[in-house]
PDB file of C-alpha atoms in Angstrom:
ATOM      1  CA  MET P   1     -16.038 -20.400  -6.616  1.00  0.00           C
ATOM      2  CA  LYS P   2     -13.569 -19.114  -9.154  1.00  0.00           C
ATOM      3  CA  LEU P   3      -9.884 -19.606  -9.370  1.00  0.00           C
ATOM      4  CA  GLN P   4      -8.231 -16.255 -10.235  1.00  0.00           C
ATOM      5  CA  SER P   5      -5.353 -16.200 -12.626  1.00  0.00           C
ATOM      6  CA  LYS P   6      -2.179 -14.443 -11.362  1.00  0.00           C
ATOM      7  CA  LYS P   7      -1.707 -11.048 -12.723  1.00  0.00           C
ATOM      8  CA  PRO P   8       1.846  -9.893 -13.780  1.00  0.00           C
ATOM      9  CA  THR P   9       3.872  -8.106 -11.222  1.00  0.00           C
ATOM     10  CA  VAL P  10       3.886  -4.248 -12.079  1.00  0.00           C
ATOM     11  CA  LYS P  11       6.609  -1.837 -11.086  1.00  0.00           C
ATOM     12  CA  ASN P  12       5.113   1.194  -9.619  1.00  0.00           C
ATOM     13  CA  PRO P  13       5.540   4.674 -11.453  1.00  0.00           C
ATOM     14  CA  ALA P  14       8.375   6.998 -10.486  1.00  0.00           C
ATOM     15  CA  THR P  15       5.821   9.846 -10.236  1.00  0.00           C
ATOM     16  CA  GLN P  16       4.226   8.075  -7.126  1.00  0.00           C
ATOM     17  CA  PHE P  17       7.294   6.238  -5.451  1.00  0.00           C
ATOM     18  CA  THR P  18      10.961   6.794  -4.857  1.00  0.00           C
ATOM     19  CA  GLY P  19      13.163   3.946  -5.391  1.00  0.00           C
ATOM     20  CA  ASP P  20      11.979   0.558  -6.951  1.00  0.00           C
ATOM     21  CA  VAL P  21       8.556  -0.575  -5.835  1.00  0.00           C
ATOM     22  CA  TRP P  22       6.505  -3.542  -7.226  1.00  0.00           C
ATOM     23  CA  VAL P  23       2.994  -4.596  -6.713  1.00  0.00           C
ATOM     24  CA  ASP P  24       1.069  -7.876  -7.203  1.00  0.00           C
ATOM     25  CA  MET P  25      -2.800  -7.450  -7.076  1.00  0.00           C
ATOM     26  CA  ILE P  26      -4.207 -10.152  -4.930  1.00  0.00           C
ATOM     27  CA  GLY P  27      -7.886  -9.354  -4.724  1.00  0.00           C
ATOM     28  CA  VAL P  28     -10.123  -6.900  -6.312  1.00  0.00           C
ATOM     29  CA  PRO P  29     -13.934  -6.455  -6.367  1.00  0.00           C
ATOM     30  CA  GLN P  30     -15.642  -9.306  -8.276  1.00  0.00           C
ATOM     31  CA  ASP P  31     -19.276  -8.698  -7.909  1.00  0.00           C
ATOM     32  CA  GLU P  32     -21.630  -5.642  -7.688  1.00  0.00           C
ATOM     33  CA  GLY P  33     -21.357  -4.050  -4.227  1.00  0.00           C
ATOM     34  CA  GLN P  34     -18.009  -5.463  -3.318  1.00  0.00           C
ATOM     35  CA  ARG P  35     -15.278  -2.806  -2.562  1.00  0.00           C
ATOM     36  CA  ALA P  36     -12.367  -4.715  -0.998  1.00  0.00           C
ATOM     37  CA  SER P  37      -8.914  -4.567  -2.776  1.00  0.00           C
ATOM     38  CA  THR P  38      -5.803  -6.300  -1.565  1.00  0.00           C
ATOM     39  CA  ALA P  39      -2.205  -6.240  -2.874  1.00  0.00           C
ATOM     40  CA  ARG P  40       1.226  -7.378  -1.985  1.00  0.00           C
ATOM     41  CA  VAL P  41       3.745  -4.559  -2.376  1.00  0.00           C
ATOM     42  CA  GLN P  42       7.563  -5.020  -2.366  1.00  0.00           C
ATOM     43  CA  PHE P  43      10.022  -2.219  -1.723  1.00  0.00           C
ATOM     44  CA  SER P  44      13.722  -2.053  -2.384  1.00  0.00           C
ATOM     45  CA  PRO P  45      15.901  -0.793   0.453  1.00  0.00           C
ATOM     46  CA  GLY P  46      15.112   2.907   0.995  1.00  0.00           C
ATOM     47  CA  ALA P  47      12.254   2.839  -1.421  1.00  0.00           C
ATOM     48  CA  ARG P  48       8.979   4.692  -0.367  1.00  0.00           C
ATOM     49  CA  SER P  49       5.735   6.048  -1.510  1.00  0.00           C
ATOM     50  CA  ASN P  50       5.329   9.764  -2.109  1.00  0.00           C
ATOM     51  CA  TRP P  51       2.746  11.518   0.336  1.00  0.00           C
ATOM     52  CA  HIS P  52      -0.805  10.325  -0.404  1.00  0.00           C
ATOM     53  CA  SER P  53      -4.125   9.596   1.137  1.00  0.00           C
ATOM     54  CA  HIS P  54      -7.085   7.121   0.673  1.00  0.00           C
ATOM     55  CA  GLY P  55     -10.732   7.974   0.320  1.00  0.00           C
ATOM     56  CA  LEU P  56     -11.758   5.091   2.464  1.00  0.00           C
ATOM     57  CA  GLY P  57      -8.788   4.473   4.430  1.00  0.00           C
ATOM     58  CA  GLN P  58      -6.029   1.825   4.247  1.00  0.00           C
ATOM     59  CA  THR P  59      -4.692  -1.032   6.222  1.00  0.00           C
ATOM     60  CA  ILE P  60      -1.024  -2.119   5.801  1.00  0.00           C
ATOM     61  CA  HIS P  61       0.250  -5.397   7.249  1.00  0.00           C
ATOM     62  CA  VAL P  62       4.149  -5.782   7.128  1.00  0.00           C
ATOM     63  CA  THR P  63       5.248  -9.494   6.174  1.00  0.00           C
ATOM     64  CA  GLU P  64       8.953  -8.927   5.564  1.00  0.00           C
ATOM     65  CA  GLY P  65      11.677  -6.559   6.435  1.00  0.00           C
ATOM     66  CA  VAL P  66      11.027  -3.328   8.251  1.00  0.00           C
ATOM     67  CA  ALA P  67       8.674  -0.676   7.095  1.00  0.00           C
ATOM     68  CA  TRP P  68       8.800   3.167   7.868  1.00  0.00           C
ATOM     69  CA  ILE P  69       5.490   4.860   8.069  1.00  0.00           C
ATOM     70  CA  GLN P  70       4.722   8.470   8.677  1.00  0.00           C
ATOM     71  CA  ALA P  71       1.223  10.275   8.729  1.00  0.00           C
ATOM     72  CA  GLY P  72       0.692  13.997   8.803  1.00  0.00           C
ATOM     73  CA  GLY P  73       4.141  14.956   9.840  1.00  0.00           C
ATOM     74  CA  GLY P  74       4.080  12.993  12.981  1.00  0.00           C
ATOM     75  CA  GLU P  75       6.682  10.555  14.284  1.00  0.00           C
ATOM     76  CA  VAL P  76       7.903   7.860  11.711  1.00  0.00           C
ATOM     77  CA  LEU P  77       6.712   4.524  12.843  1.00  0.00           C
ATOM     78  CA  GLU P  78       9.064   1.611  12.461  1.00  0.00           C
ATOM     79  CA  VAL P  79       6.820  -1.372  11.704  1.00  0.00           C
ATOM     80  CA  HIS P  80       8.037  -5.061  11.781  1.00  0.00           C
ATOM     81  CA  PRO P  81       6.689  -8.362  10.305  1.00  0.00           C
ATOM     82  CA  GLY P  82       3.325  -9.382  11.885  1.00  0.00           C
ATOM     83  CA  GLN P  83       2.433  -5.636  12.707  1.00  0.00           C
ATOM     84  CA  THR P  84      -0.515  -3.721  11.107  1.00  0.00           C
ATOM     85  CA  VAL P  85      -0.966   0.035  10.733  1.00  0.00           C
ATOM     86  CA  TYR P  86      -4.377   1.577   9.882  1.00  0.00           C
ATOM     87  CA  THR P  87      -4.558   4.949   8.083  1.00  0.00           C
ATOM     88  CA  ALA P  88      -7.864   6.717   8.321  1.00  0.00           C
ATOM     89  CA  PRO P  89      -9.812   8.027   5.460  1.00  0.00           C
ATOM     90  CA  GLY P  90      -8.040  11.206   4.051  1.00  0.00           C
ATOM     91  CA  GLU P  91      -5.092  10.833   6.344  1.00  0.00           C
ATOM     92  CA  GLU P  92      -1.957  11.946   4.422  1.00  0.00           C
ATOM     93  CA  HIS P  93       0.968   9.389   4.803  1.00  0.00           C
ATOM     94  CA  TRP P  94       3.804   7.769   3.129  1.00  0.00           C
ATOM     95  CA  HIS P  95       5.330   4.114   3.645  1.00  0.00           C
ATOM     96  CA  GLY P  96       8.334   2.622   2.639  1.00  0.00           C
ATOM     97  CA  ALA P  97      11.472   0.299   3.298  1.00  0.00           C
ATOM     98  CA  SER P  98      14.177   0.941   5.954  1.00  0.00           C
ATOM     99  CA  PRO P  99      17.469   2.142   4.220  1.00  0.00           C
ATOM    100  CA  ASP P 100      19.139  -1.294   4.519  1.00  0.00           C
ATOM    101  CA  ALA P 101      16.670  -4.126   3.769  1.00  0.00           C
ATOM    102  CA  PHE P 102      13.955  -4.968   1.349  1.00  0.00           C
ATOM    103  CA  MET P 103      10.408  -4.688   2.673  1.00  0.00           C
ATOM    104  CA  GLU P 104       7.129  -6.316   1.871  1.00  0.00           C
ATOM    105  CA  HIS P 105       3.595  -5.462   2.981  1.00  0.00           C
ATOM    106  CA  LEU P 106       0.096  -6.332   2.370  1.00  0.00           C
ATOM    107  CA  VAL P 107      -2.423  -3.461   1.605  1.00  0.00           C
ATOM    108  CA  MET P 108      -6.125  -3.822   2.152  1.00  0.00           C
ATOM    109  CA  MET P 109      -8.630  -0.950   1.323  1.00  0.00           C
ATOM    110  CA  ASP P 110     -11.932  -0.533   0.018  1.00  0.00           C
ATOM    111  CA  ILE P 111     -12.512   1.115  -3.475  1.00  0.00           C
ATOM    112  CA  PRO P 112     -15.025   3.984  -3.394  1.00  0.00           C
ATOM    113  CA  ASP P 113     -17.860   4.400  -5.940  1.00  0.00           C
ATOM    114  CA  ASP P 114     -15.741   6.701  -7.855  1.00  0.00           C
ATOM    115  CA  PRO P 115     -12.362   4.651  -8.156  1.00  0.00           C
ATOM    116  CA  SER P 116     -10.385   7.634  -9.056  1.00  0.00           C
ATOM    117  CA  THR P 117     -10.682   8.807  -5.399  1.00  0.00           C
ATOM    118  CA  ALA P 118      -9.380   5.632  -3.903  1.00  0.00           C
ATOM    119  CA  THR P 119      -5.786   7.268  -3.711  1.00  0.00           C
ATOM    120  CA  THR P 120      -5.034  10.951  -3.922  1.00  0.00           C
ATOM    121  CA  TRP P 121      -1.454  11.596  -4.575  1.00  0.00           C
ATOM    122  CA  LEU P 122       0.135  14.775  -3.241  1.00  0.00           C
TER     123      LEU P 122
END
């Protein structure tokens, strides 16, 4: 067992997000063969990601506020605390906060053998 040190909160780049978005990495692969990555992401009101996809998919679990999530030009889902959304590998989507409140979610995803393919920004 190993207690992990807390990593600093990082503001996500404006090239990938609109508005202010911060990420805290919770868990990353520690040993050979592991792929799981988990992060806590906080969005200011109205902030959102740009369109993107994930090579091995992504699970989003809302913990605070109201998230808006859209995939492939479909309907915008309103997701509340305690609800979870899964985006399939390669599914183009965006996610962010409703315009009137902060939003926080956890993201869980597996990192591919080539980490540069984990997220493709469109």
